[in-house]
Amino acid sequence: MSNSSSRTSSTVATALRVLGILSEHPEGIGVSEMSRQLGVGRSTAHMLLSTLLQQDFAFQDEESMYFLGLRAFEVGAAVPDVARFGGALLGPMRSLADLSGEAVSLAIPRNRDAIIVQRFETRHVLRMDIRVGTRMPLISCASGKVLLASMTEAEVDNLYPEEDLPEVTSLSVRSKTVLKSRILPEVRRQGYAVTEGEYAEGIDGVAAGITGSNGSLVAALSVAGPSSRFVIDQWVEPVLTAATAMTHLLSRNSG
């Protein structure tokens, strides 16, 4: 009985590792690379992926690349709002990443944080460890400001009952009054948000919102890079264009 339990636990653990690896490769991953990362034979990796494919925890494109499937998002209580982010919806993100050469992320709100649910890495060295699952304070990142700007005043007050806001870096906003009276109105007026060293000093970014079929904001798309080479004004329009494309795709897929 103990041996059977051990084998079952090992199988489940390996399947969960496959899901984890898929989540770290929004651009897709092949059987050989999955085999290498798992440290198992190619046939074993193929069997695991095929099983996940049959259960809709993974999907495969025409180039035989595997992606995290919709079922994986559906059972993830932490990310219910992004169950439909995948497949064709990743196209605008990939295009923005290719165009900029910088890190492109998709985030959703959870309490006081923006959680990264999809990400394309920069072609350059970035002195930050950000990946799928990373939580970033809403008040300190461009995506977080976009998400906060979609909330009502009461919702913002509920998140931040005190006037003093938590310090993230020396450049992060520390006053709720400033956040509500200046920063969030500006985001609403512009349709995008920026961050300049507020999450990590020396890192700047731009973000725009993605709207669901019901007209409410469901996620924020961002691009970020070192301030030494990242020109914020240069990437406002590309981010807005990509976010609009994802909004249209999301609406079309919901119809």
JSON list of C-alpha atoms in Angstrom, two decimals, residues 15-249:
[
{"chain": "A", "resi": 15, "resn": "ALA", "atom": "CA", "xyz": [2.45, 16.24, -13.43]},
{"chain": "A", "resi": 16, "resn": "LEU", "atom": "CA", "xyz": [2.41, 19.36, -11.27]},
{"chain": "A", "resi": 17, "resn": "ARG", "atom": "CA", "xyz": [5.99, 20.06, -12.28]},
{"chain": "A", "resi": 18, "resn": "VAL", "atom": "CA", "xyz": [4.89, 19.85, -15.92]},
{"chain": "A", "resi": 19, "resn": "LEU", "atom": "CA", "xyz": [2.14, 22.39, -15.23]},
{"chain": "A", "resi": 20, "resn": "GLY", "atom": "CA", "xyz": [4.67, 24.64, -13.51]},
{"chain": "A", "resi": 21, "resn": "ILE", "atom": "CA", "xyz": [7.08, 24.45, -16.45]},
{"chain": "A", "resi": 22, "resn": "LEU", "atom": "CA", "xyz": [4.25, 25.19, -18.89]},
{"chain": "A", "resi": 23, "resn": "SER", "atom": "CA", "xyz": [3.33, 28.27, -16.87]},
{"chain": "A", "resi": 24, "resn": "GLU", "atom": "CA", "xyz": [6.93, 29.50, -17.16]},
{"chain": "A", "resi": 25, "resn": "HIS", "atom": "CA", "xyz": [6.88, 29.19, -20.96]},
{"chain": "A", "resi": 26, "resn": "PRO", "atom": "CA", "xyz": [4.05, 31.33, -22.35]},
{"chain": "A", "resi": 27, "resn": "GLU", "atom": "CA", "xyz": [5.81, 31.12, -25.71]},
{"chain": "A", "resi": 28, "resn": "GLY", "atom": "CA", "xyz": [5.32, 27.34, -25.67]},
{"chain": "A", "resi": 29, "resn": "ILE", "atom": "CA", "xyz": [7.64, 24.41, -25.05]},
{"chain": "A", "resi": 30, "resn": "GLY", "atom": "CA", "xyz": [8.47, 21.29, -27.04]},
{"chain": "A", "resi": 31, "resn": "VAL", "atom": "CA", "xyz": [8.65, 17.70, -25.86]},
{"chain": "A", "resi": 32, "resn": "SER", "atom": "CA", "xyz": [12.45, 17.56, -25.95]},
{"chain": "A", "resi": 33, "resn": "GLU", "atom": "CA", "xyz": [12.85, 20.67, -23.80]},
{"chain": "A", "resi": 34, "resn": "MET", "atom": "CA", "xyz": [10.20, 19.43, -21.38]},
{"chain": "A", "resi": 35, "resn": "SER", "atom": "CA", "xyz": [12.08, 16.14, -21.17]},
{"chain": "A", "resi": 36, "resn": "ARG", "atom": "CA", "xyz": [15.30, 18.00, -20.40]},
{"chain": "A", "resi": 37, "resn": "GLN", "atom": "CA", "xyz": [13.78, 20.20, -17.71]},
{"chain": "A", "resi": 38, "resn": "LEU", "atom": "CA", "xyz": [12.01, 17.29, -16.02]},
{"chain": "A", "resi": 39, "resn": "GLY", "atom": "CA", "xyz": [15.04, 15.03, -16.24]},
{"chain": "A", "resi": 40, "resn": "VAL", "atom": "CA", "xyz": [12.98, 12.21, -17.75]},
{"chain": "A", "resi": 41, "resn": "GLY", "atom": "CA", "xyz": [12.95, 10.39, -21.07]},
{"chain": "A", "resi": 42, "resn": "ARG", "atom": "CA", "xyz": [11.31, 11.94, -24.12]},
{"chain": "A", "resi": 43, "resn": "SER", "atom": "CA", "xyz": [8.60, 9.25, -24.19]},
{"chain": "A", "resi": 44, "resn": "THR", "atom": "CA", "xyz": [7.73, 9.93, -20.55]},
{"chain": "A", "resi": 45, "resn": "ALA", "atom": "CA", "xyz": [7.53, 13.67, -21.17]},
{"chain": "A", "resi": 46, "resn": "HIS", "atom": "CA", "xyz": [5.32, 13.05, -24.21]},
{"chain": "A", "resi": 47, "resn": "MET", "atom": "CA", "xyz": [3.02, 10.79, -22.20]},
{"chain": "A", "resi": 48, "resn": "LEU", "atom": "CA", "xyz": [2.66, 13.41, -19.44]},
{"chain": "A", "resi": 49, "resn": "LEU", "atom": "CA", "xyz": [1.93, 16.16, -21.93]},
{"chain": "A", "resi": 50, "resn": "SER", "atom": "CA", "xyz": [-0.53, 13.98, -23.84]},
{"chain": "A", "resi": 51, "resn": "THR", "atom": "CA", "xyz": [-2.40, 13.23, -20.63]},
{"chain": "A", "resi": 52, "resn": "LEU", "atom": "CA", "xyz": [-2.62, 16.92, -19.77]},
{"chain": "A", "resi": 53, "resn": "LEU", "atom": "CA", "xyz": [-3.69, 17.61, -23.37]},
{"chain": "A", "resi": 54, "resn": "GLN", "atom": "CA", "xyz": [-6.56, 15.11, -23.12]},
{"chain": "A", "resi": 55, "resn": "GLN", "atom": "CA", "xyz": [-7.75, 16.75, -19.90]},
{"chain": "A", "resi": 56, "resn": "ASP", "atom": "CA", "xyz": [-7.45, 20.29, -21.35]},
{"chain": "A", "resi": 57, "resn": "PHE", "atom": "CA", "xyz": [-4.69, 21.22, -18.90]},
{"chain": "A", "resi": 58, "resn": "ALA", "atom": "CA", "xyz": [-2.48, 21.82, -21.94]},
{"chain": "A", "resi": 59, "resn": "PHE", "atom": "CA", "xyz": [-2.99, 22.60, -25.59]},
{"chain": "A", "resi": 60, "resn": "GLN", "atom": "CA", "xyz": [-0.78, 22.10, -28.64]},
{"chain": "A", "resi": 61, "resn": "ASP", "atom": "CA", "xyz": [-0.34, 24.37, -31.64]},
{"chain": "A", "resi": 62, "resn": "GLU", "atom": "CA", "xyz": [0.37, 23.49, -35.26]},
{"chain": "A", "resi": 63, "resn": "GLU", "atom": "CA", "xyz": [4.11, 23.55, -34.57]},
{"chain": "A", "resi": 64, "resn": "SER", "atom": "CA", "xyz": [3.78, 20.88, -31.85]},
{"chain": "A", "resi": 65, "resn": "MET", "atom": "CA", "xyz": [4.51, 23.37, -29.08]},
{"chain": "A", "resi": 66, "resn": "TYR", "atom": "CA", "xyz": [2.68, 22.89, -25.79]},
{"chain": "A", "resi": 67, "resn": "PHE", "atom": "CA", "xyz": [1.02, 25.65, -23.77]},
{"chain": "A", "resi": 68, "resn": "LEU", "atom": "CA", "xyz": [-0.79, 25.84, -20.46]},
{"chain": "A", "resi": 69, "resn": "GLY", "atom": "CA", "xyz": [-4.43, 24.95, -21.14]},
{"chain": "A", "resi": 70, "resn": "LEU", "atom": "CA", "xyz": [-7.68, 26.54, -20.12]},
{"chain": "A", "resi": 71, "resn": "ARG", "atom": "CA", "xyz": [-8.49, 23.84, -17.57]},
{"chain": "A", "resi": 72, "resn": "ALA", "atom": "CA", "xyz": [-5.36, 24.74, -15.62]},
{"chain": "A", "resi": 73, "resn": "PHE", "atom": "CA", "xyz": [-6.65, 28.29, -15.24]},
{"chain": "A", "resi": 74, "resn": "GLU", "atom": "CA", "xyz": [-10.20, 27.19, -14.44]},
{"chain": "A", "resi": 75, "resn": "VAL", "atom": "CA", "xyz": [-9.10, 25.16, -11.43]},
{"chain": "A", "resi": 76, "resn": "GLY", "atom": "CA", "xyz": [-6.74, 27.84, -10.20]},
{"chain": "A", "resi": 77, "resn": "ALA", "atom": "CA", "xyz": [-8.80, 29.79, -7.69]},
{"chain": "A", "resi": 78, "resn": "ALA", "atom": "CA", "xyz": [-6.13, 32.50, -7.64]},
{"chain": "A", "resi": 79, "resn": "VAL", "atom": "CA", "xyz": [-6.58, 33.30, -11.31]},
{"chain": "A", "resi": 80, "resn": "PRO", "atom": "CA", "xyz": [-10.24, 32.86, -12.28]},
{"chain": "A", "resi": 81, "resn": "ASP", "atom": "CA", "xyz": [-10.41, 36.07, -14.32]},
{"chain": "A", "resi": 82, "resn": "VAL", "atom": "CA", "xyz": [-7.78, 34.97, -16.81]},
{"chain": "A", "resi": 83, "resn": "ALA", "atom": "CA", "xyz": [-9.18, 31.58, -17.76]},
{"chain": "A", "resi": 84, "resn": "ARG", "atom": "CA", "xyz": [-9.41, 32.79, -21.36]},
{"chain": "A", "resi": 85, "resn": "PHE", "atom": "CA", "xyz": [-5.94, 34.33, -21.61]},
{"chain": "A", "resi": 86, "resn": "GLY", "atom": "CA", "xyz": [-3.96, 31.98, -23.80]},
{"chain": "A", "resi": 87, "resn": "GLY", "atom": "CA", "xyz": [-3.59, 30.81, -27.37]},
{"chain": "A", "resi": 88, "resn": "ALA", "atom": "CA", "xyz": [-4.30, 33.61, -29.84]},
{"chain": "A", "resi": 89, "resn": "LEU", "atom": "CA", "xyz": [-4.51, 36.15, -27.01]},
{"chain": "A", "resi": 90, "resn": "LEU", "atom": "CA", "xyz": [-0.78, 35.78, -26.49]},
{"chain": "A", "resi": 91, "resn": "GLY", "atom": "CA", "xyz": [-0.09, 37.00, -30.03]},
{"chain": "A", "resi": 92, "resn": "PRO", "atom": "CA", "xyz": [-0.19, 40.74, -29.24]},
{"chain": "A", "resi": 93, "resn": "MET", "atom": "CA", "xyz": [2.01, 40.14, -26.18]},
{"chain": "A", "resi": 94, "resn": "ARG", "atom": "CA", "xyz": [4.55, 38.25, -28.24]},
{"chain": "A", "resi": 95, "resn": "SER", "atom": "CA", "xyz": [4.53, 40.96, -30.92]},
{"chain": "A", "resi": 96, "resn": "LEU", "atom": "CA", "xyz": [5.13, 43.65, -28.30]},
{"chain": "A", "resi": 97, "resn": "ALA", "atom": "CA", "xyz": [7.98, 41.64, -26.79]},
{"chain": "A", "resi": 98, "resn": "ASP", "atom": "CA", "xyz": [9.55, 41.11, -30.22]},
{"chain": "A", "resi": 99, "resn": "LEU", "atom": "CA", "xyz": [9.19, 44.80, -31.08]},
{"chain": "A", "resi": 100, "resn": "SER", "atom": "CA", "xyz": [10.59, 46.13, -27.80]},
{"chain": "A", "resi": 101, "resn": "GLY", "atom": "CA", "xyz": [13.08, 43.45, -26.87]},
{"chain": "A", "resi": 102, "resn": "GLU", "atom": "CA", "xyz": [11.95, 44.11, -23.30]},
{"chain": "A", "resi": 103, "resn": "ALA", "atom": "CA", "xyz": [9.97, 42.15, -20.71]},
{"chain": "A", "resi": 104, "resn": "VAL", "atom": "CA", "xyz": [6.21, 42.06, -21.38]},
{"chain": "A", "resi": 105, "resn": "SER", "atom": "CA", "xyz": [3.81, 40.95, -18.64]},
{"chain": "A", "resi": 106, "resn": "LEU", "atom": "CA", "xyz": [0.12, 40.40, -18.08]},
{"chain": "A", "resi": 107, "resn": "ALA", "atom": "CA", "xyz": [-1.20, 40.95, -14.55]},
{"chain": "A", "resi": 108, "resn": "ILE", "atom": "CA", "xyz": [-4.45, 40.66, -12.61]},
{"chain": "A", "resi": 109, "resn": "PRO", "atom": "CA", "xyz": [-5.33, 42.16, -9.20]},
{"chain": "A", "resi": 110, "resn": "ARG", "atom": "CA", "xyz": [-5.34, 40.17, -5.99]},
{"chain": "A", "resi": 111, "resn": "ASN", "atom": "CA", "xyz": [-5.85, 42.24, -2.85]},
{"chain": "A", "resi": 112, "resn": "ARG", "atom": "CA", "xyz": [-3.00, 44.81, -2.77]},
{"chain": "A", "resi": 113, "resn": "ASP", "atom": "CA", "xyz": [-0.94, 43.03, -5.43]},
{"chain": "A", "resi": 114, "resn": "ALA", "atom": "CA", "xyz": [-0.78, 42.65, -9.18]},
{"chain": "A", "resi": 115, "resn": "ILE", "atom": "CA", "xyz": [-0.03, 39.01, -9.98]},
{"chain": "A", "resi": 116, "resn": "ILE", "atom": "CA", "xyz": [1.87, 38.16, -13.15]},
{"chain": "A", "resi": 117, "resn": "VAL", "atom": "CA", "xyz": [-0.10, 35.50, -15.06]},
{"chain": "A", "resi": 118, "resn": "GLN", "atom": "CA", "xyz": [1.72, 35.62, -18.42]},
{"chain": "A", "resi": 119, "resn": "ARG", "atom": "CA", "xyz": [5.17, 36.91, -19.30]},
{"chain": "A", "resi": 120, "resn": "PHE", "atom": "CA", "xyz": [7.62, 37.16, -22.17]},
{"chain": "A", "resi": 121, "resn": "GLU", "atom": "CA", "xyz": [11.19, 37.74, -21.04]},
{"chain": "A", "resi": 122, "resn": "THR", "atom": "CA", "xyz": [13.51, 40.47, -22.24]},
{"chain": "A", "resi": 123, "resn": "ARG", "atom": "CA", "xyz": [16.35, 39.71, -24.64]},
{"chain": "A", "resi": 124, "resn": "HIS", "atom": "CA", "xyz": [18.60, 41.71, -22.33]},
{"chain": "A", "resi": 125, "resn": "VAL", "atom": "CA", "xyz": [19.83, 41.22, -18.78]},
{"chain": "A", "resi": 126, "resn": "LEU", "atom": "CA", "xyz": [17.28, 42.57, -16.29]},
{"chain": "A", "resi": 127, "resn": "ARG", "atom": "CA", "xyz": [18.30, 42.89, -12.67]},
{"chain": "A", "resi": 128, "resn": "MET", "atom": "CA", "xyz": [14.97, 41.63, -11.35]},
{"chain": "A", "resi": 129, "resn": "ASP", "atom": "CA", "xyz": [13.60, 38.16, -10.74]},
{"chain": "A", "resi": 130, "resn": "ILE", "atom": "CA", "xyz": [10.06, 38.47, -12.09]},
{"chain": "A", "resi": 131, "resn": "ARG", "atom": "CA", "xyz": [8.18, 35.49, -13.45]},
{"chain": "A", "resi": 132, "resn": "VAL", "atom": "CA", "xyz": [4.67, 34.07, -13.70]},
{"chain": "A", "resi": 133, "resn": "GLY", "atom": "CA", "xyz": [3.25, 34.12, -10.17]},
{"chain": "A", "resi": 134, "resn": "THR", "atom": "CA", "xyz": [5.27, 37.13, -9.01]},
{"chain": "A", "resi": 135, "resn": "ARG", "atom": "CA", "xyz": [3.26, 39.57, -6.87]},
{"chain": "A", "resi": 136, "resn": "MET", "atom": "CA", "xyz": [3.95, 43.28, -7.29]},
{"chain": "A", "resi": 137, "resn": "PRO", "atom": "CA", "xyz": [2.37, 45.96, -5.05]},
{"chain": "A", "resi": 138, "resn": "LEU", "atom": "CA", "xyz": [-0.42, 47.71, -6.92]},
{"chain": "A", "resi": 139, "resn": "ILE", "atom": "CA", "xyz": [0.82, 51.15, -5.88]},
{"chain": "A", "resi": 140, "resn": "SER", "atom": "CA", "xyz": [4.33, 50.65, -7.24]},
{"chain": "A", "resi": 141, "resn": "CYS", "atom": "CA", "xyz": [3.99, 49.14, -10.72]},
{"chain": "A", "resi": 142, "resn": "ALA", "atom": "CA", "xyz": [2.40, 50.44, -13.89]},
{"chain": "A", "resi": 143, "resn": "SER", "atom": "CA", "xyz": [0.03, 47.48, -14.16]},
{"chain": "A", "resi": 144, "resn": "GLY", "atom": "CA", "xyz": [-1.02, 47.98, -10.56]},
{"chain": "A", "resi": 145, "resn": "LYS", "atom": "CA", "xyz": [-1.87, 51.63, -11.15]},
{"chain": "A", "resi": 146, "resn": "VAL", "atom": "CA", "xyz": [-4.01, 50.67, -14.15]},
{"chain": "A", "resi": 147, "resn": "LEU", "atom": "CA", "xyz": [-5.84, 48.09, -12.05]},
{"chain": "A", "resi": 148, "resn": "LEU", "atom": "CA", "xyz": [-6.32, 50.55, -9.17]},
{"chain": "A", "resi": 149, "resn": "ALA", "atom": "CA", "xyz": [-7.63, 53.20, -11.57]},
{"chain": "A", "resi": 150, "resn": "SER", "atom": "CA", "xyz": [-10.48, 50.88, -12.54]},
{"chain": "A", "resi": 151, "resn": "MET", "atom": "CA", "xyz": [-11.64, 50.62, -8.91]},
{"chain": "A", "resi": 152, "resn": "THR", "atom": "CA", "xyz": [-14.10, 52.84, -7.09]},
{"chain": "A", "resi": 153, "resn": "GLU", "atom": "CA", "xyz": [-12.94, 55.23, -4.38]},
{"chain": "A", "resi": 154, "resn": "ALA", "atom": "CA", "xyz": [-14.50, 52.94, -1.78]},
{"chain": "A", "resi": 155, "resn": "GLU", "atom": "CA", "xyz": [-12.57, 49.95, -3.11]},
{"chain": "A", "resi": 156, "resn": "VAL", "atom": "CA", "xyz": [-9.29, 51.88, -2.97]},
{"chain": "A", "resi": 157, "resn": "ASP", "atom": "CA", "xyz": [-10.08, 53.00, 0.60]},
{"chain": "A", "resi": 158, "resn": "ASN", "atom": "CA", "xyz": [-10.83, 49.43, 1.57]},
{"chain": "A", "resi": 159, "resn": "LEU", "atom": "CA", "xyz": [-7.45, 48.29, 0.26]},
{"chain": "A", "resi": 160, "resn": "TYR", "atom": "CA", "xyz": [-5.61, 51.20, 1.88]},
{"chain": "A", "resi": 161, "resn": "PRO", "atom": "CA", "xyz": [-7.48, 52.38, 5.01]},
{"chain": "A", "resi": 162, "resn": "GLU", "atom": "CA", "xyz": [-4.51, 54.42, 6.23]},
{"chain": "A", "resi": 163, "resn": "GLU", "atom": "CA", "xyz": [-3.17, 57.65, 4.71]},
{"chain": "A", "resi": 164, "resn": "ASP", "atom": "CA", "xyz": [0.42, 56.39, 4.70]},
{"chain": "A", "resi": 165, "resn": "LEU", "atom": "CA", "xyz": [1.08, 53.81, 1.99]},
{"chain": "A", "resi": 166, "resn": "PRO", "atom": "CA", "xyz": [3.65, 51.02, 2.29]},
{"chain": "A", "resi": 167, "resn": "GLU", "atom": "CA", "xyz": [7.12, 51.96, 1.06]},
{"chain": "A", "resi": 168, "resn": "VAL", "atom": "CA", "xyz": [8.39, 49.85, -1.82]},
{"chain": "A", "resi": 169, "resn": "THR", "atom": "CA", "xyz": [11.29, 52.01, -2.98]},
{"chain": "A", "resi": 170, "resn": "SER", "atom": "CA", "xyz": [12.33, 55.56, -2.18]},
{"chain": "A", "resi": 171, "resn": "LEU", "atom": "CA", "xyz": [10.43, 56.66, -5.30]},
{"chain": "A", "resi": 172, "resn": "SER", "atom": "CA", "xyz": [7.12, 54.93, -4.58]},
{"chain": "A", "resi": 173, "resn": "VAL", "atom": "CA", "xyz": [4.03, 56.97, -3.67]},
{"chain": "A", "resi": 174, "resn": "ARG", "atom": "CA", "xyz": [3.53, 57.11, 0.11]},
{"chain": "A", "resi": 175, "resn": "SER", "atom": "CA", "xyz": [0.33, 59.19, 0.38]},
{"chain": "A", "resi": 176, "resn": "LYS", "atom": "CA", "xyz": [-3.16, 57.85, -0.31]},
{"chain": "A", "resi": 177, "resn": "THR", "atom": "CA", "xyz": [-4.33, 61.40, -0.92]},
{"chain": "A", "resi": 178, "resn": "VAL", "atom": "CA", "xyz": [-1.76, 61.82, -3.70]},
{"chain": "A", "resi": 179, "resn": "LEU", "atom": "CA", "xyz": [-2.67, 58.41, -5.11]},
{"chain": "A", "resi": 180, "resn": "LYS", "atom": "CA", "xyz": [-6.39, 59.21, -5.25]},
{"chain": "A", "resi": 181, "resn": "SER", "atom": "CA", "xyz": [-6.25, 62.89, -6.21]},
{"chain": "A", "resi": 182, "resn": "ARG", "atom": "CA", "xyz": [-3.39, 62.93, -8.70]},
{"chain": "A", "resi": 183, "resn": "ILE", "atom": "CA", "xyz": [-2.05, 59.57, -9.83]},
{"chain": "A", "resi": 184, "resn": "LEU", "atom": "CA", "xyz": [-5.24, 57.56, -10.46]},
{"chain": "A", "resi": 185, "resn": "PRO", "atom": "CA", "xyz": [-7.13, 60.44, -12.16]},
{"chain": "A", "resi": 186, "resn": "GLU", "atom": "CA", "xyz": [-4.15, 60.89, -14.48]},
{"chain": "A", "resi": 187, "resn": "VAL", "atom": "CA", "xyz": [-4.19, 57.18, -15.36]},
{"chain": "A", "resi": 188, "resn": "ARG", "atom": "CA", "xyz": [-7.92, 57.35, -16.11]},
{"chain": "A", "resi": 189, "resn": "ARG", "atom": "CA", "xyz": [-7.47, 60.44, -18.26]},
{"chain": "A", "resi": 190, "resn": "GLN", "atom": "CA", "xyz": [-4.49, 59.09, -20.23]},
{"chain": "A", "resi": 191, "resn": "GLY", "atom": "CA", "xyz": [-5.66, 55.51, -20.53]},
{"chain": "A", "resi": 192, "resn": "TYR", "atom": "CA", "xyz": [-2.30, 54.16, -19.41]},
{"chain": "A", "resi": 193, "resn": "ALA", "atom": "CA", "xyz": [0.08, 54.24, -16.43]},
{"chain": "A", "resi": 194, "resn": "VAL", "atom": "CA", "xyz": [3.83, 54.50, -15.99]},
{"chain": "A", "resi": 195, "resn": "THR", "atom": "CA", "xyz": [6.28, 53.55, -13.29]},
{"chain": "A", "resi": 196, "resn": "GLU", "atom": "CA", "xyz": [9.70, 55.10, -12.83]},
{"chain": "A", "resi": 197, "resn": "GLY", "atom": "CA", "xyz": [11.80, 53.23, -10.30]},
{"chain": "A", "resi": 198, "resn": "GLU", "atom": "CA", "xyz": [8.83, 52.73, -7.99]},
{"chain": "A", "resi": 199, "resn": "TYR", "atom": "CA", "xyz": [8.94, 48.93, -7.89]},
{"chain": "A", "resi": 200, "resn": "ALA", "atom": "CA", "xyz": [12.68, 48.55, -8.45]},
{"chain": "A", "resi": 201, "resn": "GLU", "atom": "CA", "xyz": [14.98, 51.53, -8.76]},
{"chain": "A", "resi": 202, "resn": "GLY", "atom": "CA", "xyz": [16.39, 51.89, -12.27]},
{"chain": "A", "resi": 203, "resn": "ILE", "atom": "CA", "xyz": [13.44, 50.06, -13.86]},
{"chain": "A", "resi": 204, "resn": "ASP", "atom": "CA", "xyz": [10.71, 51.93, -15.77]},
{"chain": "A", "resi": 205, "resn": "GLY", "atom": "CA", "xyz": [7.54, 50.68, -17.40]},
{"chain": "A", "resi": 206, "resn": "VAL", "atom": "CA", "xyz": [4.26, 51.41, -19.17]},
{"chain": "A", "resi": 207, "resn": "ALA", "atom": "CA", "xyz": [0.95, 49.56, -18.79]},
{"chain": "A", "resi": 208, "resn": "ALA", "atom": "CA", "xyz": [-2.56, 49.65, -20.24]},
{"chain": "A", "resi": 209, "resn": "GLY", "atom": "CA", "xyz": [-5.77, 47.85, -19.35]},
{"chain": "A", "resi": 210, "resn": "ILE", "atom": "CA", "xyz": [-7.52, 44.94, -21.05]},
{"chain": "A", "resi": 211, "resn": "THR", "atom": "CA", "xyz": [-11.31, 44.94, -20.92]},
{"chain": "A", "resi": 212, "resn": "GLY", "atom": "CA", "xyz": [-13.58, 41.92, -20.82]},
{"chain": "A", "resi": 213, "resn": "SER", "atom": "CA", "xyz": [-16.79, 41.40, -22.78]},
{"chain": "A", "resi": 214, "resn": "ASN", "atom": "CA", "xyz": [-18.81, 43.00, -19.98]},
{"chain": "A", "resi": 215, "resn": "GLY", "atom": "CA", "xyz": [-16.83, 46.23, -20.25]},
{"chain": "A", "resi": 216, "resn": "SER", "atom": "CA", "xyz": [-14.91, 45.83, -17.00]},
{"chain": "A", "resi": 217, "resn": "LEU", "atom": "CA", "xyz": [-11.13, 45.75, -16.70]},
{"chain": "A", "resi": 218, "resn": "VAL", "atom": "CA", "xyz": [-9.84, 42.20, -16.29]},
{"chain": "A", "resi": 219, "resn": "ALA", "atom": "CA", "xyz": [-6.06, 42.57, -16.62]},
{"chain": "A", "resi": 220, "resn": "ALA", "atom": "CA", "xyz": [-3.21, 44.96, -17.35]},
{"chain": "A", "resi": 221, "resn": "LEU", "atom": "CA", "xyz": [-0.52, 44.61, -20.01]},
{"chain": "A", "resi": 222, "resn": "SER", "atom": "CA", "xyz": [2.91, 46.12, -19.40]},
{"chain": "A", "resi": 223, "resn": "VAL", "atom": "CA", "xyz": [6.37, 46.47, -20.89]},
{"chain": "A", "resi": 224, "resn": "ALA", "atom": "CA", "xyz": [9.35, 47.40, -18.73]},
{"chain": "A", "resi": 225, "resn": "GLY", "atom": "CA", "xyz": [13.08, 47.82, -18.90]},
{"chain": "A", "resi": 226, "resn": "PRO", "atom": "CA", "xyz": [16.09, 49.59, -17.38]},
{"chain": "A", "resi": 227, "resn": "SER", "atom": "CA", "xyz": [15.75, 53.37, -17.34]},
{"chain": "A", "resi": 228, "resn": "SER", "atom": "CA", "xyz": [19.16, 53.59, -19.03]},
{"chain": "A", "resi": 229, "resn": "ARG", "atom": "CA", "xyz": [17.60, 52.39, -22.30]},
{"chain": "A", "resi": 230, "resn": "PHE", "atom": "CA", "xyz": [13.83, 52.36, -21.75]},
{"chain": "A", "resi": 231, "resn": "VAL", "atom": "CA", "xyz": [12.14, 55.51, -23.10]},
{"chain": "A", "resi": 232, "resn": "ILE", "atom": "CA", "xyz": [8.62, 55.60, -21.66]},
{"chain": "A", "resi": 233, "resn": "ASP", "atom": "CA", "xyz": [7.09, 57.84, -24.35]},
{"chain": "A", "resi": 234, "resn": "GLN", "atom": "CA", "xyz": [8.34, 55.50, -27.06]},
{"chain": "A", "resi": 235, "resn": "TRP", "atom": "CA", "xyz": [6.29, 52.57, -25.75]},
{"chain": "A", "resi": 236, "resn": "VAL", "atom": "CA", "xyz": [2.98, 54.17, -24.81]},
{"chain": "A", "resi": 237, "resn": "GLU", "atom": "CA", "xyz": [1.35, 53.69, -28.22]},
{"chain": "A", "resi": 238, "resn": "PRO", "atom": "CA", "xyz": [2.65, 50.13, -28.77]},
{"chain": "A", "resi": 239, "resn": "VAL", "atom": "CA", "xyz": [1.33, 49.09, -25.35]},
{"chain": "A", "resi": 240, "resn": "LEU", "atom": "CA", "xyz": [-2.05, 50.71, -26.00]},
{"chain": "A", "resi": 241, "resn": "THR", "atom": "CA", "xyz": [-2.23, 49.02, -29.40]},
{"chain": "A", "resi": 242, "resn": "ALA", "atom": "CA", "xyz": [-1.40, 45.58, -27.98]},
{"chain": "A", "resi": 243, "resn": "ALA", "atom": "CA", "xyz": [-3.88, 45.99, -25.11]},
{"chain": "A", "resi": 244, "resn": "THR", "atom": "CA", "xyz": [-6.62, 47.03, -27.53]},
{"chain": "A", "resi": 245, "resn": "ALA", "atom": "CA", "xyz": [-5.89, 44.00, -29.73]},
{"chain": "A", "resi": 246, "resn": "MET", "atom": "CA", "xyz": [-6.14, 41.69, -26.70]},
{"chain": "A", "resi": 247, "resn": "THR", "atom": "CA", "xyz": [-9.41, 43.33, -25.66]},
{"chain": "A", "resi": 248, "resn": "HIS", "atom": "CA", "xyz": [-10.86, 42.71, -29.12]},
{"chain": "A", "resi": 249, "resn": "LEU", "atom": "CA", "xyz": [-9.66, 39.09, -29.14]}
]
